[in-house]
mmCIF file of C-alpha atoms in Angstrom:
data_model
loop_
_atom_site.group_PDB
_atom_site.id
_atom_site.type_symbol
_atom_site.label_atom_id
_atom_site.label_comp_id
_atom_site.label_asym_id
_atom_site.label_seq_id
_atom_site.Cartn_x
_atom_site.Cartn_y
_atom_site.Cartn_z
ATOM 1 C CA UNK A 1 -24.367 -46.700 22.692
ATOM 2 C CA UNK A 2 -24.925 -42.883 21.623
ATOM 3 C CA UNK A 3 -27.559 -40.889 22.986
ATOM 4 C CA UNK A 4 -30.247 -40.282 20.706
ATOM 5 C CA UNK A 5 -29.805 -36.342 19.243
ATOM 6 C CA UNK A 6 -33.180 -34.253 21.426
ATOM 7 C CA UNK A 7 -35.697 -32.952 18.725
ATOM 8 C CA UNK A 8 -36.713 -29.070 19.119
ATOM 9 C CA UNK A 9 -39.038 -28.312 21.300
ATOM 10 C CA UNK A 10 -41.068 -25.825 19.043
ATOM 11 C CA UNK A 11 -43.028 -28.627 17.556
ATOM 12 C CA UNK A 12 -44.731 -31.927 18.681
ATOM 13 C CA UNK A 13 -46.567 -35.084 17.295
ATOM 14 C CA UNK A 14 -49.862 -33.463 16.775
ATOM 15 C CA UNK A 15 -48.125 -30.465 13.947
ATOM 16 C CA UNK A 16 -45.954 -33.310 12.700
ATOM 17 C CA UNK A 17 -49.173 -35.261 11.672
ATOM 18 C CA UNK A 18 -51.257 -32.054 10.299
ATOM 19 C CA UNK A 19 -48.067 -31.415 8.379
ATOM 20 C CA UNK A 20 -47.616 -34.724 6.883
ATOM 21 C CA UNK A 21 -51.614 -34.768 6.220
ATOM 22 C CA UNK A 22 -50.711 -31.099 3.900
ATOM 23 C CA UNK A 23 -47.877 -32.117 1.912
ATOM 24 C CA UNK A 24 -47.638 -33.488 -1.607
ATOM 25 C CA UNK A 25 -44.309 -34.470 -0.864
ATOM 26 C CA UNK A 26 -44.302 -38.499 -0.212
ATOM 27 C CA UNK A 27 -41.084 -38.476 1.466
ATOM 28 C CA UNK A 28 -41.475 -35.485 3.461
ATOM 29 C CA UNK A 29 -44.632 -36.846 4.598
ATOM 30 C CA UNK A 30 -43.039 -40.251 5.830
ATOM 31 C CA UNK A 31 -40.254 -38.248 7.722
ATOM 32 C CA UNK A 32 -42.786 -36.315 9.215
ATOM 33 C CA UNK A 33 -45.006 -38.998 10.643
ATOM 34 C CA UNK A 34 -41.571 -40.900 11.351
ATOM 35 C CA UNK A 35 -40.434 -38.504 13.966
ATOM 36 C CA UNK A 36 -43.999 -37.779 15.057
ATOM 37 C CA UNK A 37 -44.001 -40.954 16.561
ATOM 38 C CA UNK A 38 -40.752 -40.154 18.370
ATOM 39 C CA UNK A 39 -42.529 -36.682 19.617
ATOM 40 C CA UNK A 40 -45.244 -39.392 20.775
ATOM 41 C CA UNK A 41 -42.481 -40.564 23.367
ATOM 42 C CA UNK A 42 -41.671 -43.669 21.711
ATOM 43 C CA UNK A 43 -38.287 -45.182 21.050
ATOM 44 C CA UNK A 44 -36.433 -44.528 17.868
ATOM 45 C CA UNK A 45 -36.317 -47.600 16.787
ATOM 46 C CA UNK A 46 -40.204 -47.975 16.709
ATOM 47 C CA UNK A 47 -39.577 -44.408 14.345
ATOM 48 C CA UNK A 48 -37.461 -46.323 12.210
ATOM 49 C CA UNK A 49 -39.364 -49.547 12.280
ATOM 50 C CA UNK A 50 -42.491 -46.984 10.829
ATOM 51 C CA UNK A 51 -40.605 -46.075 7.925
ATOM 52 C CA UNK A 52 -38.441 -49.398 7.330
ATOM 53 C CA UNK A 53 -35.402 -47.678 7.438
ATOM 54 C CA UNK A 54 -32.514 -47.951 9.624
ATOM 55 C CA UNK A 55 -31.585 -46.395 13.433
ATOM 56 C CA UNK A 56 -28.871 -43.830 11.370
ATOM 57 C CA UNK A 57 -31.201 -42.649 8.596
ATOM 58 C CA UNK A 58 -34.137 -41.712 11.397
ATOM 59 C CA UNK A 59 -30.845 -40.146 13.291
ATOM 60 C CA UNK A 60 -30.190 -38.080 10.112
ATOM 61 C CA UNK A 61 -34.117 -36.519 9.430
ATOM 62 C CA UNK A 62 -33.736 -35.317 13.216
ATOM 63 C CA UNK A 63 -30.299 -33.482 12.478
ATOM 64 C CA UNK A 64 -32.415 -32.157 9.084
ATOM 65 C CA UNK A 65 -35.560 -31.170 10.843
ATOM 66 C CA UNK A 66 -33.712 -29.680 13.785
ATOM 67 C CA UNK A 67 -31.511 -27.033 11.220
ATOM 68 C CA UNK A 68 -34.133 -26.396 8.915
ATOM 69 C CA UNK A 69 -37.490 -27.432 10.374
ATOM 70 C CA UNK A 70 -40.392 -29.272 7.981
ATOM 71 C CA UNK A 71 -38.293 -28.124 4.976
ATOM 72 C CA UNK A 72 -35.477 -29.827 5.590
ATOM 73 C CA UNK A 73 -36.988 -32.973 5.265
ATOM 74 C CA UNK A 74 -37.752 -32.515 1.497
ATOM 75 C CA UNK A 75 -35.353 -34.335 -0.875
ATOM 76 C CA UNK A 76 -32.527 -31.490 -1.745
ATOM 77 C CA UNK A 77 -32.199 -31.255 -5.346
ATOM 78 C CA UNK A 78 -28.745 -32.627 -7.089
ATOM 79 C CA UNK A 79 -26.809 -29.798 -8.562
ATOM 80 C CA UNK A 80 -25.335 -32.075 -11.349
ATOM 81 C CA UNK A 81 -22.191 -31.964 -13.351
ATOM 82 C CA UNK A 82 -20.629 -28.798 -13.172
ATOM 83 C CA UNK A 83 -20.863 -26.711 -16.565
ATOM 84 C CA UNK A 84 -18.503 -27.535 -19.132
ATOM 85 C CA UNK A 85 -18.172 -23.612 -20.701
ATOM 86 C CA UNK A 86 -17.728 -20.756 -18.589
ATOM 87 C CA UNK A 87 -19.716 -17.543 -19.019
ATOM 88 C CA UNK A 88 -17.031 -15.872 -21.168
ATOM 89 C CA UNK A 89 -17.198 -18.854 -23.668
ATOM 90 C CA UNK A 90 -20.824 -19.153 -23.571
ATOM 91 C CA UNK A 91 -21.098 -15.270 -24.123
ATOM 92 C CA UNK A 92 -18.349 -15.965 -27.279
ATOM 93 C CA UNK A 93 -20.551 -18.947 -28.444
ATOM 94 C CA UNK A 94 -23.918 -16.899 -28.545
ATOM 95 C CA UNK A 95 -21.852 -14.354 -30.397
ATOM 96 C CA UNK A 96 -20.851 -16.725 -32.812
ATOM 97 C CA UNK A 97 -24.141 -17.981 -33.766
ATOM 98 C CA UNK A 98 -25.750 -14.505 -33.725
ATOM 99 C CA UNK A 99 -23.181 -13.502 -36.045
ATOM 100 C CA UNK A 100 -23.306 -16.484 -38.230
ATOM 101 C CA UNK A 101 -20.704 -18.091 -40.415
ATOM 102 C CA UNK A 102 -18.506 -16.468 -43.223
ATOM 103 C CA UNK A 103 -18.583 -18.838 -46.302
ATOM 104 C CA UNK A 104 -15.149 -17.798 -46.659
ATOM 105 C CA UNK A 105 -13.511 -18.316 -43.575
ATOM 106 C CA UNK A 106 -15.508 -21.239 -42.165
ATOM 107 C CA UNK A 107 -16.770 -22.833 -45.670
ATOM 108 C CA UNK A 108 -20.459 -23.153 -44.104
ATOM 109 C CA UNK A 109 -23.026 -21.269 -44.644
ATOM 110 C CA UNK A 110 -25.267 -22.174 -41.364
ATOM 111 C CA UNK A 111 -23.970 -23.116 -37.899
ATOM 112 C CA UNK A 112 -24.078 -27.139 -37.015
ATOM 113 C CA UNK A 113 -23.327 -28.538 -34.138
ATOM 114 C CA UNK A 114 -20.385 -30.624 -35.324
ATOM 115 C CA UNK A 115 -18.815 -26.680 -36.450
ATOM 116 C CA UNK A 116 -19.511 -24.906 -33.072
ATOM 117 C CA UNK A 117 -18.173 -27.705 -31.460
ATOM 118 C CA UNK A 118 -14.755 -27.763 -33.717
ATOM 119 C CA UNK A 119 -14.591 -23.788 -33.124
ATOM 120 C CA UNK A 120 -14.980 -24.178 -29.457
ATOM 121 C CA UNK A 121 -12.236 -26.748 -29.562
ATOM 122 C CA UNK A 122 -9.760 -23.986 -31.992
ATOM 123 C CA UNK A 123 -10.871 -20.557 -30.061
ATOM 124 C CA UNK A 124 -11.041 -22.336 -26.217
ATOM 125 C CA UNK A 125 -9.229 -25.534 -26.185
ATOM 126 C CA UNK A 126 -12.672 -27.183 -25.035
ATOM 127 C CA UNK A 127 -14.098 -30.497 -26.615
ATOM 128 C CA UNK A 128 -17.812 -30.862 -26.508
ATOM 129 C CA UNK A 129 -19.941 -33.294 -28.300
ATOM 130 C CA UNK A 130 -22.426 -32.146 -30.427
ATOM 131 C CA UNK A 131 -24.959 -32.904 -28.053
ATOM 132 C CA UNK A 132 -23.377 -31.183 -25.375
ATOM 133 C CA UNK A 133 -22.975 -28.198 -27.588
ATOM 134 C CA UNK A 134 -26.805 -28.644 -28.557
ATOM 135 C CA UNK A 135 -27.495 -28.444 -24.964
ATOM 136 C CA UNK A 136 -25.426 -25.360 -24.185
ATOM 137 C CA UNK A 137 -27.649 -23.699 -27.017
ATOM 138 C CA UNK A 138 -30.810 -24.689 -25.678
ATOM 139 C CA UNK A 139 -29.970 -23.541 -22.157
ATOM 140 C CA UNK A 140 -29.370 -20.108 -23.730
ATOM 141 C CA UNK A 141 -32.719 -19.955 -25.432
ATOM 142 C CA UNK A 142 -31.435 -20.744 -29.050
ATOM 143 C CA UNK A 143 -33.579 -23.349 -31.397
ATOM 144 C CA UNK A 144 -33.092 -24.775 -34.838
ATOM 145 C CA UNK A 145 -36.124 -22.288 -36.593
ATOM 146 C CA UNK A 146 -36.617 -22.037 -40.416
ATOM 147 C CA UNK A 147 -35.125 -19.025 -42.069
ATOM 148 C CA UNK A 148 -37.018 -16.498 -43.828
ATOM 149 C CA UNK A 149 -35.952 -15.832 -47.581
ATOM 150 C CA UNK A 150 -34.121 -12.574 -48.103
ATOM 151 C CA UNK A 151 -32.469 -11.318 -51.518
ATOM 152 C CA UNK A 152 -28.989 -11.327 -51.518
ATOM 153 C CA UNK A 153 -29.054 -7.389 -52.319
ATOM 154 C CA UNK A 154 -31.602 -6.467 -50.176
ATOM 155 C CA UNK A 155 -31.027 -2.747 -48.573
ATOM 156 C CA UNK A 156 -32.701 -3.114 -44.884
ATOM 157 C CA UNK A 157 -31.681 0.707 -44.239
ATOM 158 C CA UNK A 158 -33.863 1.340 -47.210
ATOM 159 C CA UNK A 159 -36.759 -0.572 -46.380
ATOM 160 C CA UNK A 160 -36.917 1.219 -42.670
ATOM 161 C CA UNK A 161 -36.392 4.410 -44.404
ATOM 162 C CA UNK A 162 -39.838 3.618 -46.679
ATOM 163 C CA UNK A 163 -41.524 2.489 -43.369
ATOM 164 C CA UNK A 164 -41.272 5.552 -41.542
ATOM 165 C CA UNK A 165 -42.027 7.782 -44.426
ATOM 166 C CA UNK A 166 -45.568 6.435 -44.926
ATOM 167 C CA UNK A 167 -47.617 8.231 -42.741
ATOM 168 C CA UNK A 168 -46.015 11.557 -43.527
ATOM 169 C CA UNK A 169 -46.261 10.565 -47.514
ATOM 170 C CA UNK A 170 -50.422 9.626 -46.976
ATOM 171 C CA UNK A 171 -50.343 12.581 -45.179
ATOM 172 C CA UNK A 172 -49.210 14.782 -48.401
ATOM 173 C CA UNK A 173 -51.295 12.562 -50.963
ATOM 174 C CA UNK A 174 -54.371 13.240 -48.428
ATOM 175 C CA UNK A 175 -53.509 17.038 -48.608
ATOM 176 C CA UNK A 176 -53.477 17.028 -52.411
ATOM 177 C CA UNK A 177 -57.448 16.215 -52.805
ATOM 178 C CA UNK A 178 -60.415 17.885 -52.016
ATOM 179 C CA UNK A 179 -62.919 17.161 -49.266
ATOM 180 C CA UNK A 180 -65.132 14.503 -49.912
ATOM 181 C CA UNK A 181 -62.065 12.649 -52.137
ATOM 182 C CA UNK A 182 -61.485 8.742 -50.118
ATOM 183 C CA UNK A 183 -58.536 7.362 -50.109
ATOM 184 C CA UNK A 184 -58.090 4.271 -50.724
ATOM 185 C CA UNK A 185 -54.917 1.868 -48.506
ATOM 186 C CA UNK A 186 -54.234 -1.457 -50.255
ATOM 187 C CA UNK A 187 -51.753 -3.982 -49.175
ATOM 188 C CA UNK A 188 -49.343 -5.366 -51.945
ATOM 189 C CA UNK A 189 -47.643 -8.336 -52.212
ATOM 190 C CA UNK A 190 -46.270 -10.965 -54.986
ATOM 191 C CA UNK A 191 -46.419 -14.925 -54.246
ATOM 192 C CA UNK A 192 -43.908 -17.380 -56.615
ATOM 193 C CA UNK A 193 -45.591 -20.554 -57.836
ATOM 194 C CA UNK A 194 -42.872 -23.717 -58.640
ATOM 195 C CA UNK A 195 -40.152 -25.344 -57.349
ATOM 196 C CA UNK A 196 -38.075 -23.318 -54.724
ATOM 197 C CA UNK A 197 -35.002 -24.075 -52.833
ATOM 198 C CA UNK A 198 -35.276 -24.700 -49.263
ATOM 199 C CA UNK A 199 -33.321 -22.647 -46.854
ATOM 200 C CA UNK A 200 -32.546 -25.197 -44.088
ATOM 201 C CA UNK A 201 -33.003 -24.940 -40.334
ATOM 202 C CA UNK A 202 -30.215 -22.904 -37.999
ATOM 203 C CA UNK A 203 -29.548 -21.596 -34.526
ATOM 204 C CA UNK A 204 -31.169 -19.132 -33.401
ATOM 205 C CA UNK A 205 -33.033 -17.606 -30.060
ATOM 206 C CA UNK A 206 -36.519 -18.621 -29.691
ATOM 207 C CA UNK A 207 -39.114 -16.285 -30.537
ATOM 208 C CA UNK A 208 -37.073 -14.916 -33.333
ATOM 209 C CA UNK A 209 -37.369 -15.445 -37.040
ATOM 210 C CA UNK A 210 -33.351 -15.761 -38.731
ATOM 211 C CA UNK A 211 -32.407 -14.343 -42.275
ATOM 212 C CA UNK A 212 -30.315 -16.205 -45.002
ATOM 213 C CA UNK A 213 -29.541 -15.211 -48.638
ATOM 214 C CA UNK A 214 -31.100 -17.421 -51.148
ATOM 215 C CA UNK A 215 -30.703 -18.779 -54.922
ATOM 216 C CA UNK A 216 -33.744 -16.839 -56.277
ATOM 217 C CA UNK A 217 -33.325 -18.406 -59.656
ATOM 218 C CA UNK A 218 -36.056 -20.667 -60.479
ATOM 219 C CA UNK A 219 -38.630 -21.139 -63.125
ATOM 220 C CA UNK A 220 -42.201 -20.339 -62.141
ATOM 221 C CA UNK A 221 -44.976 -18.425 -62.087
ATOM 222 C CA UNK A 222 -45.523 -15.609 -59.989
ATOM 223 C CA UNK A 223 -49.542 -14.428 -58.223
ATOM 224 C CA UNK A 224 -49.407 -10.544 -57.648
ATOM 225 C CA UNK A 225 -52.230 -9.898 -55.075
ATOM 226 C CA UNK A 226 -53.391 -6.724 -52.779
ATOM 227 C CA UNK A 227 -55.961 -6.557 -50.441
ATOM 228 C CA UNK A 228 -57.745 -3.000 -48.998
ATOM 229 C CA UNK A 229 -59.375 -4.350 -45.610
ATOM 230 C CA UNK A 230 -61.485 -1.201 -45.066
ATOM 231 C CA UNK A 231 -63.431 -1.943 -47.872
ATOM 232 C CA UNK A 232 -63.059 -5.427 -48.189
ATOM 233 C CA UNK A 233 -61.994 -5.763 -51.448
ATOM 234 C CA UNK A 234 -59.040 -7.614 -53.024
ATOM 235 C CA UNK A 235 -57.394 -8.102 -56.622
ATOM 236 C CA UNK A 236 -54.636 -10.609 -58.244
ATOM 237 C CA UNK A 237 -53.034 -11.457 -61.342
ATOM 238 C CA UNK A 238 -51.165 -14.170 -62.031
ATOM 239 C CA UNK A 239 -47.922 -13.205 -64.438
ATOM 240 C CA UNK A 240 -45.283 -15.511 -66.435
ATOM 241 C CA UNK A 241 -42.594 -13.254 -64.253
ATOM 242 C CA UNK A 242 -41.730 -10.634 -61.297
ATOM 243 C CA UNK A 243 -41.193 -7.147 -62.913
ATOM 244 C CA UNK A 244 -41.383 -3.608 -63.737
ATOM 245 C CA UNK A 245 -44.233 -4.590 -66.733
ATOM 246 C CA UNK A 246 -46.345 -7.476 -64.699
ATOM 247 C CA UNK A 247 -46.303 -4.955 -61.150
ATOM 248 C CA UNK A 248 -47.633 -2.330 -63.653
ATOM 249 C CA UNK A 249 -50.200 -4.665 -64.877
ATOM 250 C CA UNK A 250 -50.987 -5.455 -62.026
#
C-alpha cells in the first residue's frame, strides 16, 4: 500500500474551513473541507468518505493544493478545440470583409457566410462551415449591421472638404454684416416618402455603421425640412421631387 502524499505544512484545518466558508466556488469549497478533515488528523479515507469520492481523487486535490495552494483546487478551465484559422488567415479574412466584394470578380455584392467560407477554401485550402466561419467573425468583433444608403456617385473627399470649411466660411459671412446683424444656423435635410429598396444586412465590426450603393430610383414623394435649435424654430415642405427647383423652394 502507498504512503499517503504529506500536505504542506503552511496551512491547517482551521484556514481550510474559513476558506471553504469564503468561496463561491462549490467544488473548491468541498476540496477544501475534504482535506481539512485530513489536517484534523484523520485518515484519508474518512476525507474521501466526506466528499463521496474515491481514495485516488482525495490523493489528487493534495498533489493540487500542495503546487498551487487554495487555487489549485478550482476546476481549470478546458482550452477547447484548437483554432481552425491561423492569425495570418484570420488577418486575410478581416481584410476581406473590410474590403468587401467586387460584383465583378465574386458576383456578390455583400459577404455571406457560404462566400467567405468558399474563398477561404480557394485562397487557404481550409474548409469551414458557415457557422464556423460565423464564429471566426464574431470572435473578431464583426456583426451582421444594416447598411446606411449612399449614392452610387457620392464624392466623400468632397463632403470632408465642405465640413472643414464651415467654420472658416461662417466666419467670412459673420464678417460681412454689421454689429447688431444675428445670424441665423439651420440644419437641412430632405426625407423620401414611398416604397424604397432595402439594403440587406452584412459583416461588419461592431460599433460601426457599413456603406453600400443603392438603386435610388423610386417613385415618391420627398419632405424637405431644417431645423435652427438656437431659436427653436423649424420649417418643411413637402415636394413631388428632389431638386435644384423644390431645394430652392424650399
Amino acid at each position: 500500500m502507498r504512503t499517503g502524499v504529506p500536505l504542506r505544512k503552511d496551512f491547517d484545518g482551521a484556514q481550510l474551513r474559513g476558506l471553504a466558508h469564503q468561496s463561491r466556488d462549490g467544488a473548491q469549497n468541498r476540496r477544501l473541507l475534504a482535506l481539512a478533515v485530513i489536517y484534523d488528523g484523520h485518515r484519508r479515507s474518512d476525507a474521501a468518505r466526506f466528499a463521496g469520492v474515491g481514495l485516488q481523487i482525495v490523493r489528487d486535490w493534495v498533489l493540487r493544493f500542495n503546487a498551487a495552494g487554495p487555487e489549485g483546487l478550482k476546476d481549470r478551465k478546458a482550452s477547447g478545440p484548437p483554432r481552425k484559422l491561423s492569425e495570418e488567415q484570420r488577418a486575410a479574412l478581416a481584410a476581406m470583409v473590410e474590403s468587401g466584394p467586387d460584383p465583378a470578380i465574386h458576383g456578390v455584392v455583400r459577404w455571406r457566410r457560404c462566400d467567405l467560407a468558399t474563398w477561404l477554401k480557394e485562397r487557404f485550402g481550409v474548409s469551414l462551415a458557415e457557422t464556423t466561419v460565423g464564429r471566426e467573425l464574431r470572435r473578431m468583433g464583426y456583426a451582421k449591421l444594416s447598411a446606411r444608403p449612399r449614392h452610387y456617385a457620392q464624392d466623400e473627399a468632397a463632403l470632408a472638404a465642405f465640413k472643414k470649411k464651415f467654420p472658416e466660411r461662417l466666419r467670412e459671412i459673420r464678417a460681412t454684416l454689421g454689429d447688431g446683424v444675428e445670424v441665423e444656423v439651420w440644419w437641412q435635410d430632405e426625407a423620401r416618402v414611398g416604397q424604397k429598396n432595402k439594403i440587406t444586412r452584412r459583416w461588419a465590426k461592431r460599433g460601426t455603421r457599413p456603406a453600400a450603393p443603392k438603386d435610388q430610383r423610386t417613385t415618391s414623394a420627398s419632405i424637405f425640412g431644417a431645423i435652427c435649435p438656437n431659436k427653436a424654430k423649424a420649417a418643411a415642405l413637402v415636394m413631388p421631387h428632389a431638386n435644384t427647383n423644390a431645394l430652392n423652394a424650399h
